[in-house]
Amino acid sequence: MESLQSILFPTLHIRNTFVTKTIKQKKMVQIIIGILALVIVGFFILAKVAKNKMKNTPMVDDHKNIITLTDKNFQQKTKNKLVLVDFWASWCAPCKMMAPILNDVSEELNGNSYIGKVNIEQYQVLAQKFKVRNIPTLILFKNGKEVGRFVGIKSKKYLLNEIAKAS
């Protein structure tokens, strides 16, 4: 049975139904916004923790065969050789990830092939000269001339293949 109110005031019943649906929709939107806010805050917290962890990761010591290049010795150390030069910085997380890979590559190189490293914080002139815009940037030099350029993290296998192609 219909209530007397809904018979006498049908528009009031329709309005109450509409208001109730609108309130439910608003609550649903608020819940969805709340969940999204929690996900976003959680993402930023996770990113901050990961960033701090990477920032505090110590640098791996260079292999004994890796050449430290400076603006003073660059020409001489890359002349008449095949040298893969890593342009890096101490604050760069991907550079820290590349260090053990470069150590492994250096172990396997023989003959006239070497790995060299340029700290771009100390030798900005070299980074500018070779137009290094992102790090890690690895430039392959043959007899002092650039023959290859790789940006970002690369695998040991990839680097060894590129060095073998340039030999």
mmCIF file of C-alpha atoms in Angstrom:
data_model
loop_
_atom_site.group_PDB
_atom_site.id
_atom_site.type_symbol
_atom_site.label_atom_id
_atom_site.label_comp_id
_atom_site.label_asym_id
_atom_site.label_seq_id
_atom_site.Cartn_x
_atom_site.Cartn_y
_atom_site.Cartn_z
ATOM 1 C CA MET A 1 0.000 0.000 0.000
ATOM 2 C CA GLU A 2 1.139 3.414 -0.842
ATOM 3 C CA SER A 3 1.447 5.909 1.932
ATOM 4 C CA LEU A 4 -0.929 8.808 2.093
ATOM 5 C CA GLN A 5 1.991 11.193 1.715
ATOM 6 C CA SER A 6 3.086 9.634 -1.594
ATOM 7 C CA ILE A 7 -0.465 9.780 -2.896
ATOM 8 C CA LEU A 8 -1.043 13.380 -1.864
ATOM 9 C CA PHE A 9 2.460 14.630 -2.672
ATOM 10 C CA PRO A 10 3.910 12.418 -5.462
ATOM 11 C CA THR A 11 6.592 14.950 -6.391
ATOM 12 C CA LEU A 12 7.871 14.937 -2.809
ATOM 13 C CA HIS A 13 8.414 11.150 -3.024
ATOM 14 C CA ILE A 14 10.255 11.494 -6.357
ATOM 15 C CA ARG A 15 12.392 14.295 -4.913
ATOM 16 C CA ASN A 16 13.263 12.226 -1.808
ATOM 17 C CA THR A 17 14.248 9.259 -4.021
ATOM 18 C CA PHE A 18 16.443 11.542 -6.171
ATOM 19 C CA VAL A 19 18.072 13.131 -3.110
ATOM 20 C CA THR A 20 18.762 9.684 -1.627
ATOM 21 C CA LYS A 21 20.405 8.489 -4.886
ATOM 22 C CA THR A 22 22.440 11.702 -5.117
ATOM 23 C CA ILE A 23 23.667 11.297 -1.524
ATOM 24 C CA LYS A 24 24.658 7.668 -2.207
ATOM 25 C CA GLN A 25 26.527 8.726 -5.362
ATOM 26 C CA LYS A 26 28.362 11.483 -3.482
ATOM 27 C CA LYS A 27 29.399 9.036 -0.758
ATOM 28 C CA MET A 28 30.621 6.587 -3.416
ATOM 29 C CA VAL A 29 32.658 9.349 -5.106
ATOM 30 C CA GLN A 30 34.129 10.347 -1.731
ATOM 31 C CA ILE A 31 35.125 6.743 -1.044
ATOM 32 C CA ILE A 32 36.759 6.417 -4.470
ATOM 33 C CA ILE A 33 38.617 9.718 -4.010
ATOM 34 C CA GLY A 34 39.758 8.561 -0.555
ATOM 35 C CA ILE A 35 41.095 5.290 -1.956
ATOM 36 C CA LEU A 36 42.892 7.101 -4.789
ATOM 37 C CA ALA A 37 44.421 9.543 -2.305
ATOM 38 C CA LEU A 38 45.716 6.644 -0.184
ATOM 39 C CA VAL A 39 47.205 4.946 -3.253
ATOM 40 C CA ILE A 40 48.919 8.161 -4.361
ATOM 41 C CA VAL A 41 50.298 8.893 -0.873
ATOM 42 C CA GLY A 42 51.500 5.276 -0.625
ATOM 43 C CA PHE A 43 53.237 5.578 -3.994
ATOM 44 C CA PHE A 44 55.059 8.760 -2.935
ATOM 45 C CA ILE A 45 56.144 7.209 0.349
ATOM 46 C CA LEU A 46 57.456 4.127 -1.479
ATOM 47 C CA ALA A 47 59.272 6.302 -4.027
ATOM 48 C CA LYS A 48 60.892 8.351 -1.252
ATOM 49 C CA VAL A 49 62.053 5.216 0.584
ATOM 50 C CA ALA A 50 63.456 3.722 -2.633
ATOM 51 C CA LYS A 51 65.210 6.972 -3.523
ATOM 52 C CA ASN A 52 66.824 7.221 -0.083
ATOM 53 C CA LYS A 53 67.907 3.601 -0.268
ATOM 54 C CA MET A 54 69.557 4.126 -3.680
ATOM 55 C CA LYS A 55 71.124 7.406 -2.561
ATOM 56 C CA ASN A 56 72.777 5.665 0.374
ATOM 57 C CA THR A 57 73.999 2.718 -1.696
ATOM 58 C CA PRO A 58 77.788 2.804 -1.695
ATOM 59 C CA MET A 59 79.700 2.943 -4.950
ATOM 60 C CA VAL A 60 81.353 -0.282 -6.056
ATOM 61 C CA ASP A 61 85.133 -0.063 -6.299
ATOM 62 C CA ASP A 62 86.444 -0.018 -9.865
ATOM 63 C CA HIS A 63 88.191 -3.072 -11.265
ATOM 64 C CA LYS A 64 91.979 -2.702 -11.443
ATOM 65 C CA ASN A 65 91.841 -2.570 -15.263
ATOM 66 C CA ILE A 66 89.464 0.417 -15.373
ATOM 67 C CA ILE A 67 91.166 3.665 -16.336
ATOM 68 C CA THR A 68 90.186 6.877 -14.543
ATOM 69 C CA LEU A 69 90.055 9.557 -17.207
ATOM 70 C CA THR A 70 90.566 13.277 -16.657
ATOM 71 C CA ASP A 71 90.690 16.311 -18.907
ATOM 72 C CA LYS A 72 94.495 16.058 -18.752
ATOM 73 C CA ASN A 73 94.935 12.371 -19.668
ATOM 74 C CA PHE A 74 91.895 11.744 -21.895
ATOM 75 C CA GLN A 75 93.650 12.165 -25.267
ATOM 76 C CA GLN A 76 96.620 10.035 -24.302
ATOM 77 C CA LYS A 77 94.565 7.217 -22.694
ATOM 78 C CA THR A 78 92.157 6.871 -25.642
ATOM 79 C CA LYS A 79 94.776 7.160 -28.393
ATOM 80 C CA ASN A 80 95.582 3.955 -30.352
ATOM 81 C CA LYS A 81 93.135 1.954 -28.205
ATOM 82 C CA LEU A 82 89.544 0.832 -28.073
ATOM 83 C CA VAL A 83 88.085 2.407 -24.928
ATOM 84 C CA LEU A 84 84.521 2.278 -23.637
ATOM 85 C CA VAL A 85 84.176 5.468 -21.573
ATOM 86 C CA ASP A 86 81.537 5.681 -18.849
ATOM 87 C CA PHE A 87 80.375 9.231 -18.084
ATOM 88 C CA TRP A 88 78.943 9.003 -14.556
ATOM 89 C CA ALA A 89 78.229 10.876 -11.312
ATOM 90 C CA SER A 90 78.221 9.753 -7.688
ATOM 91 C CA TRP A 91 74.570 10.800 -7.146
ATOM 92 C CA CYS A 92 73.317 8.836 -10.176
ATOM 93 C CA ALA A 93 71.533 5.592 -9.181
ATOM 94 C CA PRO A 94 71.708 4.014 -12.670
ATOM 95 C CA CYS A 95 75.450 4.820 -12.725
ATOM 96 C CA LYS A 96 75.840 2.883 -9.475
ATOM 97 C CA MET A 97 73.990 -0.013 -11.098
ATOM 98 C CA MET A 98 76.361 0.064 -14.093
ATOM 99 C CA ALA A 99 79.557 -0.094 -12.000
ATOM 100 C CA PRO A 100 79.536 -3.874 -11.357
ATOM 101 C CA ILE A 101 78.609 -4.531 -15.001
ATOM 102 C CA LEU A 102 81.568 -2.441 -16.178
ATOM 103 C CA ASN A 103 83.821 -4.283 -13.723
ATOM 104 C CA ASP A 104 82.709 -7.595 -15.254
ATOM 105 C CA VAL A 105 83.268 -6.294 -18.798
ATOM 106 C CA SER A 106 86.708 -5.001 -17.822
ATOM 107 C CA GLU A 107 87.660 -8.440 -16.492
ATOM 108 C CA GLU A 108 86.895 -10.030 -19.853
ATOM 109 C CA LEU A 109 88.687 -7.488 -22.043
ATOM 110 C CA ASN A 110 92.179 -8.168 -23.284
ATOM 111 C CA GLY A 111 94.561 -6.797 -25.823
ATOM 112 C CA ASN A 112 94.011 -3.183 -26.694
ATOM 113 C CA SER A 113 90.459 -2.783 -25.269
ATOM 114 C CA TYR A 114 89.755 -0.960 -22.033
ATOM 115 C CA ILE A 115 87.052 0.592 -19.870
ATOM 116 C CA GLY A 116 87.506 4.218 -18.839
ATOM 117 C CA LYS A 117 85.468 6.354 -16.470
ATOM 118 C CA VAL A 118 84.841 10.112 -16.382
ATOM 119 C CA ASN A 119 83.245 11.652 -13.312
ATOM 120 C CA ILE A 120 81.161 14.446 -14.845
ATOM 121 C CA GLU A 121 81.034 16.339 -11.545
ATOM 122 C CA GLN A 122 84.804 16.761 -11.630
ATOM 123 C CA TYR A 123 85.308 16.926 -15.396
ATOM 124 C CA GLN A 124 82.342 18.857 -16.760
ATOM 125 C CA VAL A 125 84.504 20.049 -19.641
ATOM 126 C CA LEU A 126 84.717 16.494 -21.005
ATOM 127 C CA ALA A 127 80.966 15.941 -20.596
ATOM 128 C CA GLN A 128 80.327 19.176 -22.531
ATOM 129 C CA LYS A 129 82.909 18.361 -25.191
ATOM 130 C CA PHE A 130 81.236 15.022 -25.956
ATOM 131 C CA LYS A 131 77.708 16.426 -25.553
ATOM 132 C CA VAL A 132 76.747 14.138 -22.679
ATOM 133 C CA ARG A 133 73.162 15.092 -21.791
ATOM 134 C CA ASN A 134 72.103 12.041 -19.746
ATOM 135 C CA ILE A 135 73.966 9.672 -17.499
ATOM 136 C CA PRO A 136 75.096 7.019 -17.576
ATOM 137 C CA THR A 137 76.341 7.634 -21.095
ATOM 138 C CA LEU A 138 78.862 5.165 -22.481
ATOM 139 C CA ILE A 139 80.897 6.264 -25.487
ATOM 140 C CA LEU A 140 83.045 3.823 -27.402
ATOM 141 C CA PHE A 141 86.253 5.381 -28.737
ATOM 142 C CA LYS A 142 88.519 3.780 -31.311
ATOM 143 C CA ASN A 143 91.860 5.532 -31.763
ATOM 144 C CA GLY A 144 90.462 8.577 -29.952
ATOM 145 C CA LYS A 145 87.365 8.910 -32.177
ATOM 146 C CA GLU A 146 83.784 8.129 -31.160
ATOM 147 C CA VAL A 147 82.445 4.998 -32.867
ATOM 148 C CA GLY A 148 79.464 4.248 -30.621
ATOM 149 C CA ARG A 149 77.254 5.803 -27.940
ATOM 150 C CA PHE A 150 74.939 4.099 -25.469
ATOM 151 C CA VAL A 151 72.716 5.843 -22.936
ATOM 152 C CA GLY A 152 71.279 4.151 -19.862
ATOM 153 C CA ILE A 153 71.853 0.774 -18.292
ATOM 154 C CA LYS A 154 73.247 -1.841 -20.645
ATOM 155 C CA SER A 155 73.983 -5.515 -20.063
ATOM 156 C CA LYS A 156 77.429 -7.064 -19.994
ATOM 157 C CA LYS A 157 76.577 -9.123 -23.084
ATOM 158 C CA TYR A 158 75.427 -6.046 -25.006
ATOM 159 C CA LEU A 159 78.589 -4.085 -24.169
ATOM 160 C CA LEU A 160 80.903 -6.986 -25.030
ATOM 161 C CA ASN A 161 79.112 -7.400 -28.389
ATOM 162 C CA GLU A 162 79.457 -3.688 -29.183
ATOM 163 C CA ILE A 163 83.143 -3.725 -28.254
ATOM 164 C CA ALA A 164 83.697 -6.831 -30.420
ATOM 165 C CA LYS A 165 81.938 -5.133 -33.393
ATOM 166 C CA ALA A 166 84.202 -2.097 -33.075
ATOM 167 C CA SER A 167 87.415 -4.148 -32.802
#
